[in-house]
Short mmCIF file of C-alpha atoms in Angstrom, two decimals:
data_model
loop_
_atom_site.label_atom_id
_atom_site.label_comp_id
_atom_site.label_asym_id
_atom_site.label_seq_id
_atom_site.Cartn_x
_atom_site.Cartn_y
_atom_site.Cartn_z
CA MET S 1232 8.81 -12.35 18.42
CA VAL S 1233 6.36 -13.84 15.89
CA LEU S 1234 2.82 -12.63 15.95
CA GLU S 1235 -0.11 -14.98 15.09
CA SER S 1236 -1.55 -14.23 11.66
CA ASP S 1237 -4.81 -12.29 11.66
CA PRO S 1238 -7.01 -12.60 8.55
CA SER S 1239 -8.17 -9.04 8.97
CA ARG S 1240 -4.63 -7.96 8.29
CA ARG S 1241 -4.34 -9.48 4.83
CA ILE S 1242 -1.76 -7.94 2.32
CA LEU S 1243 -1.31 -8.75 -1.37
CA LEU S 1244 2.20 -8.15 -2.55
CA VAL S 1245 2.47 -7.63 -6.33
CA ASP S 1246 5.64 -7.56 -8.38
CA ASP S 1247 6.85 -9.16 -11.64
CA THR S 1248 10.25 -9.87 -10.06
CA PRO S 1249 9.99 -12.88 -7.75
CA LEU S 1250 13.09 -11.80 -5.75
CA PHE S 1251 11.46 -8.54 -4.72
CA LEU S 1252 8.29 -10.46 -3.80
CA GLU S 1253 10.27 -12.88 -1.69
CA LEU S 1254 12.17 -10.08 0.10
CA GLU S 1255 8.97 -8.16 0.96
CA LYS S 1256 7.28 -11.29 2.10
CA ARG S 1257 10.15 -12.38 4.39
CA LEU S 1258 10.27 -8.88 5.89
CA LEU S 1259 6.63 -8.82 6.71
CA GLU S 1260 6.39 -12.48 7.89
CA GLY S 1261 6.09 -12.84 11.57
CA ARG S 1262 4.37 -9.41 12.04
CA GLY S 1263 0.80 -10.79 12.16
CA TYR S 1264 -0.09 -10.34 8.46
CA VAL S 1265 -1.65 -12.88 6.15
CA LEU S 1266 0.44 -12.51 2.91
CA ASP S 1267 -0.54 -13.30 -0.60
CA THR S 1268 1.57 -12.61 -3.77
CA ALA S 1269 0.92 -12.07 -7.52
CA THR S 1270 3.46 -11.69 -10.29
CA SER S 1271 1.26 -9.59 -12.59
CA ALA S 1272 -1.46 -7.02 -12.51
CA SER S 1273 -3.94 -9.40 -13.95
CA GLU S 1274 -3.15 -12.02 -11.31
CA ALA S 1275 -3.43 -9.35 -8.71
CA LEU S 1276 -6.97 -8.36 -9.91
CA SER S 1277 -8.08 -11.99 -9.65
CA LYS S 1278 -6.51 -12.37 -6.16
CA VAL S 1279 -8.05 -9.00 -4.97
CA ASN S 1280 -11.48 -10.22 -5.97
CA LEU S 1281 -10.88 -13.65 -4.35
CA VAL S 1282 -9.04 -12.97 -1.03
CA ARG S 1283 -10.12 -9.30 -0.37
CA PRO S 1284 -6.91 -7.93 1.07
CA GLN S 1285 -7.01 -4.83 3.18
CA LEU S 1286 -3.74 -3.66 1.43
CA VAL S 1287 -2.13 -4.11 -2.00
CA VAL S 1288 1.63 -3.22 -2.25
CA MET S 1289 2.29 -3.17 -6.02
CA ASP S 1290 5.03 -2.43 -8.41
CA GLN S 1291 4.25 0.43 -10.70
CA GLN S 1292 6.20 -0.82 -13.69
CA MET S 1293 5.07 -4.26 -14.98
CA PRO S 1294 4.70 -5.72 -18.38
CA GLU S 1295 1.26 -6.14 -19.94
CA MET S 1296 -0.63 -3.95 -17.37
CA ASP S 1297 1.23 -1.59 -15.03
CA GLY S 1298 0.40 -0.95 -11.48
CA VAL S 1299 -1.17 2.40 -12.23
CA GLU S 1300 -3.78 0.88 -14.42
CA CYS S 1301 -4.38 -1.97 -11.98
CA CYS S 1302 -4.82 0.61 -9.21
CA ARG S 1303 -7.30 2.49 -11.41
CA ILE S 1304 -9.34 -0.61 -11.83
CA ILE S 1305 -9.40 -1.45 -8.19
CA LYS S 1306 -10.26 2.18 -7.11
CA SER S 1307 -13.10 2.34 -9.70
CA ASP S 1308 -14.82 -0.78 -8.36
CA PRO S 1309 -17.27 0.22 -5.64
CA ASN S 1310 -16.73 -3.25 -4.05
CA LEU S 1311 -12.94 -2.80 -4.02
CA GLN S 1312 -12.31 0.96 -3.61
CA GLU S 1313 -11.74 0.79 0.14
CA ILE S 1314 -8.69 -1.47 -0.34
CA VAL S 1315 -5.55 0.54 0.39
CA VAL S 1316 -3.06 0.53 -2.49
CA ILE S 1317 0.58 1.46 -2.16
CA LEU S 1318 2.46 1.76 -5.43
CA VAL S 1319 6.19 1.03 -5.56
CA THR S 1320 8.14 2.95 -8.20
CA GLU S 1321 11.74 3.07 -9.48
CA SER S 1322 11.07 6.29 -11.34
CA ARG S 1323 11.91 9.70 -9.91
CA GLU S 1324 10.13 11.30 -12.89
CA LEU S 1325 7.43 13.85 -11.86
CA ASN S 1326 5.07 12.42 -14.53
CA ASP S 1327 5.36 8.94 -13.10
CA VAL S 1328 4.66 10.12 -9.51
CA ARG S 1329 1.74 12.23 -10.93
CA GLN S 1330 0.28 9.20 -12.69
CA ALA S 1331 0.52 7.08 -9.52
CA LEU S 1332 -1.37 9.64 -7.49
CA GLU S 1333 -3.94 10.25 -10.22
CA SER S 1334 -4.52 6.49 -10.29
CA GLY S 1335 -6.16 6.78 -6.83
CA CYS S 1336 -3.33 5.06 -4.96
CA ASP S 1337 -3.27 5.81 -1.20
CA ASP S 1338 0.51 6.13 -0.98
CA PHE S 1339 3.54 5.39 -2.98
CA VAL S 1340 7.17 4.37 -2.18
CA MET S 1341 10.36 4.90 -4.18
CA LYS S 1342 12.79 2.05 -4.81
CA PRO S 1343 15.03 0.96 -3.39
CA ILE S 1344 12.73 0.43 -0.41
CA THR S 1345 14.37 0.23 2.99
CA ASP S 1346 13.04 -2.30 5.45
CA MET S 1347 12.11 0.38 7.98
CA VAL S 1348 10.11 2.40 5.26
CA LEU S 1349 8.14 -0.63 4.03
CA ILE S 1350 7.26 -1.69 7.72
CA GLN S 1351 6.25 1.85 8.57
CA LYS S 1352 3.98 2.20 5.61
CA VAL S 1353 2.36 -1.21 6.10
CA ASP S 1354 1.94 -0.88 9.86
CA ALA S 1355 0.35 2.60 9.33
CA VAL S 1356 -2.38 1.05 7.18
CA PHE S 1357 -3.40 -1.14 10.06
CA ASP S 1358 -3.08 1.43 12.84
CA PRO S 1359 -6.32 3.34 12.91
CA VAL S 1360 -4.78 6.22 14.79
CA ARG S 1361 -1.98 6.82 12.23
CA ARG S 1362 -4.13 6.06 9.13
CA ARG S 1363 -5.83 9.08 7.65
CA ARG S 1364 -8.44 9.05 4.98
CA SER S 1365 -8.72 12.82 4.67
CA PRO S 1366 -5.93 15.48 4.43
CA ARG S 1367 -4.85 17.44 7.37
CA MET S 1368 -6.50 20.87 7.67
CA PRO S 1369 -4.94 23.86 9.27
CA LEU S 1370 -6.69 24.90 12.51
CA LYS S 1371 -6.24 27.93 14.67
CA LEU S 1372 -7.74 28.01 18.05
CA ASP S 1373 -7.57 30.66 20.78
CA VAL S 1374 -6.85 28.89 24.13
CA GLU S 1375 -7.32 30.34 27.53
CA PHE S 1376 -5.80 28.73 30.56
CA THR S 1377 -7.00 29.42 34.07
CA ASP S 1378 -5.47 28.22 37.33
#
């Protein structure tokens, strides 16, 4: 089943490897998303300002400017900071994961990405019930039942 594209469900896919862009795009096509692509962080910044996506899925390791720096720029701009950014990384290094989180990204995914993981992460951004802006807080309540 192919869903009609909804402009309020706009995604910018960013990767310097065209094959990965095409694979991600094909996977998400037909799910009701409007998809744009960029092959560099500088192109991504131009497109973010132009098309105002709700979500950016971006490779962390790119030449010239990496995804971490691009994410910092997006998240430091008051006009763009509400855009959800998911960084995609090949690295399992704790320092790289820390840098991704410190950049302000909303989530990150390790390569290789499975189809199911990417779909779940993307769908969660557009599902207001599953999307959280604040961390879960522990809560303890005393409950009394009466019949």
